[in-house]
Structures are given as C-alpha cells and as structure tokens.
mmCIF file of C-alpha atoms and ligand atoms in Angstrom:
data_model
loop_
_atom_site.group_PDB
_atom_site.id
_atom_site.type_symbol
_atom_site.label_atom_id
_atom_site.label_comp_id
_atom_site.label_asym_id
_atom_site.label_seq_id
_atom_site.Cartn_x
_atom_site.Cartn_y
_atom_site.Cartn_z
ATOM 1 C CA VAL L 15 120.385 102.175 95.268
ATOM 2 C CA LEU L 16 118.431 104.988 93.645
ATOM 3 C CA SER L 17 119.998 107.534 91.304
ATOM 4 C CA THR L 18 119.599 111.282 91.803
ATOM 5 C CA ASP L 19 117.120 111.408 88.917
ATOM 6 C CA GLU L 20 115.069 108.614 90.386
ATOM 7 C CA LYS L 21 115.030 110.336 93.759
ATOM 8 C CA GLU L 22 113.943 113.571 92.096
ATOM 9 C CA LEU L 23 111.055 111.723 90.413
ATOM 10 C CA ILE L 24 109.994 110.215 93.715
ATOM 11 C CA LYS L 25 110.291 113.599 95.408
ATOM 12 C CA GLN L 26 107.948 115.203 92.862
ATOM 13 C CA LYS L 27 105.535 112.330 93.325
ATOM 14 C CA LEU L 28 105.618 112.724 97.100
ATOM 15 C CA LEU L 29 105.086 116.480 96.913
ATOM 16 C CA THR L 30 102.087 116.030 94.594
ATOM 17 C CA LYS L 31 100.625 113.408 96.890
ATOM 18 C CA ILE L 32 101.169 115.554 99.982
ATOM 19 C CA LEU L 33 99.387 118.471 98.309
ATOM 20 C CA ARG L 34 96.473 116.272 97.245
ATOM 21 C CA THR L 35 96.195 114.689 100.688
ATOM 22 C CA GLU L 36 96.193 118.109 102.350
ATOM 23 C CA GLU L 37 93.353 119.233 100.074
ATOM 24 C CA ASN L 38 91.523 116.047 100.848
ATOM 25 C CA ILE L 39 91.959 116.623 104.595
ATOM 26 C CA SER L 40 90.584 120.158 104.447
ATOM 27 C CA ASP L 41 87.553 118.917 102.473
ATOM 28 C CA LEU L 42 86.966 116.156 105.002
ATOM 29 C CA LYS L 43 87.305 118.571 107.914
ATOM 30 C CA GLU L 44 84.513 120.573 106.317
ATOM 31 C CA LEU L 45 82.387 117.410 106.063
ATOM 32 C CA THR L 46 83.013 116.325 109.652
ATOM 33 C CA LYS L 47 81.959 119.563 111.287
ATOM 34 C CA PRO L 48 79.451 119.040 114.096
ATOM 35 C CA ILE L 49 75.871 118.635 112.845
ATOM 36 C CA SER L 50 73.743 121.219 114.576
ATOM 37 C CA PRO L 51 70.537 119.822 116.126
ATOM 38 C CA GLU L 52 68.539 122.841 114.967
ATOM 39 C CA ASN L 53 69.153 121.852 111.362
ATOM 40 C CA ALA L 54 65.564 121.162 110.356
ATOM 41 C CA ILE L 55 66.399 118.241 108.098
ATOM 42 C CA GLY L 56 64.175 115.655 109.740
ATOM 43 C CA ARG L 57 65.125 112.689 111.885
ATOM 44 C CA ILE L 58 65.986 110.278 109.038
ATOM 45 C CA SER L 59 68.153 112.738 107.129
ATOM 46 C CA ARG L 60 69.810 113.653 110.369
ATOM 47 C CA MET L 61 70.707 110.000 110.962
ATOM 48 C CA ASP L 62 72.035 109.834 107.414
ATOM 49 C CA ALA L 63 74.106 112.891 108.082
ATOM 50 C CA ILE L 64 75.495 111.314 111.264
ATOM 51 C CA ASN L 65 76.326 108.050 109.415
ATOM 52 C CA ASN L 66 78.068 109.933 106.640
ATOM 53 C CA LYS L 67 79.898 111.933 109.249
ATOM 54 C CA SER L 68 81.404 108.846 110.885
ATOM 55 C CA VAL L 69 82.432 107.479 107.495
ATOM 56 C CA ASN L 70 84.072 110.797 106.713
ATOM 57 C CA GLU L 71 85.750 110.852 110.112
ATOM 58 C CA ALA L 72 87.309 107.449 109.423
ATOM 59 C CA THR L 73 88.445 108.664 106.000
ATOM 60 C CA LEU L 74 89.873 111.770 107.626
ATOM 61 C CA ARG L 75 91.874 109.681 110.109
ATOM 62 C CA ASN L 76 93.285 107.597 107.244
ATOM 63 C CA ALA L 77 94.140 110.689 105.247
ATOM 64 C CA LYS L 78 95.983 112.190 108.227
ATOM 65 C CA GLN L 79 97.948 108.971 108.707
ATOM 66 C CA LYS L 80 98.802 108.944 105.022
ATOM 67 C CA LEU L 81 100.018 112.531 105.215
ATOM 68 C CA VAL L 82 102.348 111.630 108.095
ATOM 69 C CA GLN L 83 103.711 108.676 106.091
ATOM 70 C CA LEU L 84 104.221 110.843 103.017
ATOM 71 C CA GLU L 85 106.026 113.543 104.965
ATOM 72 C CA ARG L 86 108.201 110.948 106.665
ATOM 73 C CA SER L 87 109.085 109.406 103.289
ATOM 74 C CA LEU L 88 110.034 112.831 101.994
ATOM 75 C CA MET L 89 112.407 113.318 104.922
ATOM 76 C CA GLU L 90 113.873 109.835 104.497
ATOM 77 C CA LEU L 91 114.368 110.232 100.755
ATOM 78 C CA ASP L 92 118.060 111.066 101.131
ATOM 79 C CA SER L 93 118.840 108.380 103.651
ATOM 80 C CA ASP L 94 120.513 105.141 102.557
ATOM 81 C CA SER L 95 117.613 103.043 103.724
ATOM 82 C CA PHE L 96 115.069 104.786 101.491
ATOM 83 C CA GLY L 97 113.573 102.404 98.953
ATOM 84 C CA LEU L 98 114.532 99.366 100.989
ATOM 85 C CA CYS L 99 111.855 97.062 102.296
ATOM 86 C CA GLY L 100 111.285 97.730 105.987
ATOM 87 C CA TYR L 101 110.845 94.033 106.595
ATOM 88 C CA CYS L 102 113.327 92.038 104.485
ATOM 89 C CA GLY L 103 115.680 94.891 103.508
ATOM 90 C CA LYS L 104 115.562 94.209 99.761
ATOM 91 C CA SER L 105 115.198 97.203 97.459
ATOM 92 C CA ILE L 106 111.653 98.034 96.424
ATOM 93 C CA GLU L 107 111.081 98.193 92.645
ATOM 94 C CA LEU L 108 111.119 101.742 91.239
ATOM 95 C CA PRO L 109 107.706 101.528 89.502
ATOM 96 C CA LYS L 110 106.207 100.567 92.825
ATOM 97 C CA LEU L 111 108.005 103.390 94.621
ATOM 98 C CA LEU L 112 106.628 105.818 92.074
ATOM 99 C CA VAL L 113 103.055 104.646 92.524
ATOM 100 C CA MET L 114 103.226 104.490 96.311
ATOM 101 C CA PRO L 115 106.330 106.316 97.543
ATOM 102 C CA GLU L 116 105.067 106.093 101.128
ATOM 103 C CA ASN L 117 105.138 102.318 100.878
ATOM 104 C CA LYS L 118 107.751 100.669 103.075
ATOM 105 C CA LEU L 119 107.435 97.038 102.025
ATOM 106 C CA CYS L 120 108.463 95.132 98.902
ATOM 107 C CA VAL L 121 105.925 93.182 96.849
ATOM 108 C CA SER L 122 106.631 89.806 98.450
ATOM 109 C CA CYS L 123 106.434 91.167 101.994
ATOM 110 C CA VAL L 124 103.134 92.942 101.247
ATOM 111 C CA LYS L 125 101.782 89.635 99.919
ATOM 112 C CA ALA L 126 103.102 87.793 102.955
ATOM 113 C CA LYS L 127 101.422 90.358 105.194
ATOM 114 C CA ILE L 128 98.041 90.008 103.467
ATOM 115 C CA ASN L 129 98.080 86.199 103.546
HETATM 116 ZN ZN1 LIG H 208 110.425 92.730 101.733
#
C-alpha cells in the first residue's frame, strides 16, 4: 500500500508526463499534416516526406495511447488497486512506479509477457 507522500510523488510524475506527452502530440500533429502535392520538393523528397509522415503517424498513435494510460493512472491513483500488478495482483515496486507510473504490471509479469 502506498503512503500519501508516495502517491503525491507519483501524481507529480504523472502530471509531468502528461504535459510532456501533450506537447509531443501537438508536435507530431504538426508533422503529420497532409503533404500538399504542389510542394515543389521533387519526387524523391516527396517520397521521403511520405515515409517520415507514416513513421510520425505511428508515433502519434503511440503517444495518444500513452496519454490515455497516463490519464487513467492519474484517476486510479486514489483507488486501492493502484500500484498493484494487473496480472498477478502483487504490489509494483515504488521505483518502478516512479519511472513508469502508467505501467500496470510488476517486473516478473512484464518479463513473463516478453518471453
Ligand atoms: Zn505481476
């Protein structure tokens, strides 16, 4: 069970991350704007631009997902189940919660998932 201080630390961390992710999303939105065909940048550079655009679109999707997870974690912060592994129910170590507060799995379950 997390103490009030620990929750406050995690809350600050989440708020910082949410802010950073929102900035990231607005940058990526700028980068994924439609490429106008009249942009006289040549065929090759245009293909480059389109490739970069799809990479940025994928990054944008991930960033949006991350933002949803972060906001959900912030809402769940006061619930009893916060900080418990979503798979095995054991409490997640505080250092790990501070690095990735949106994380819902403990170390062993993450490893089990990867393998
Ligand atoms: Zn677990």
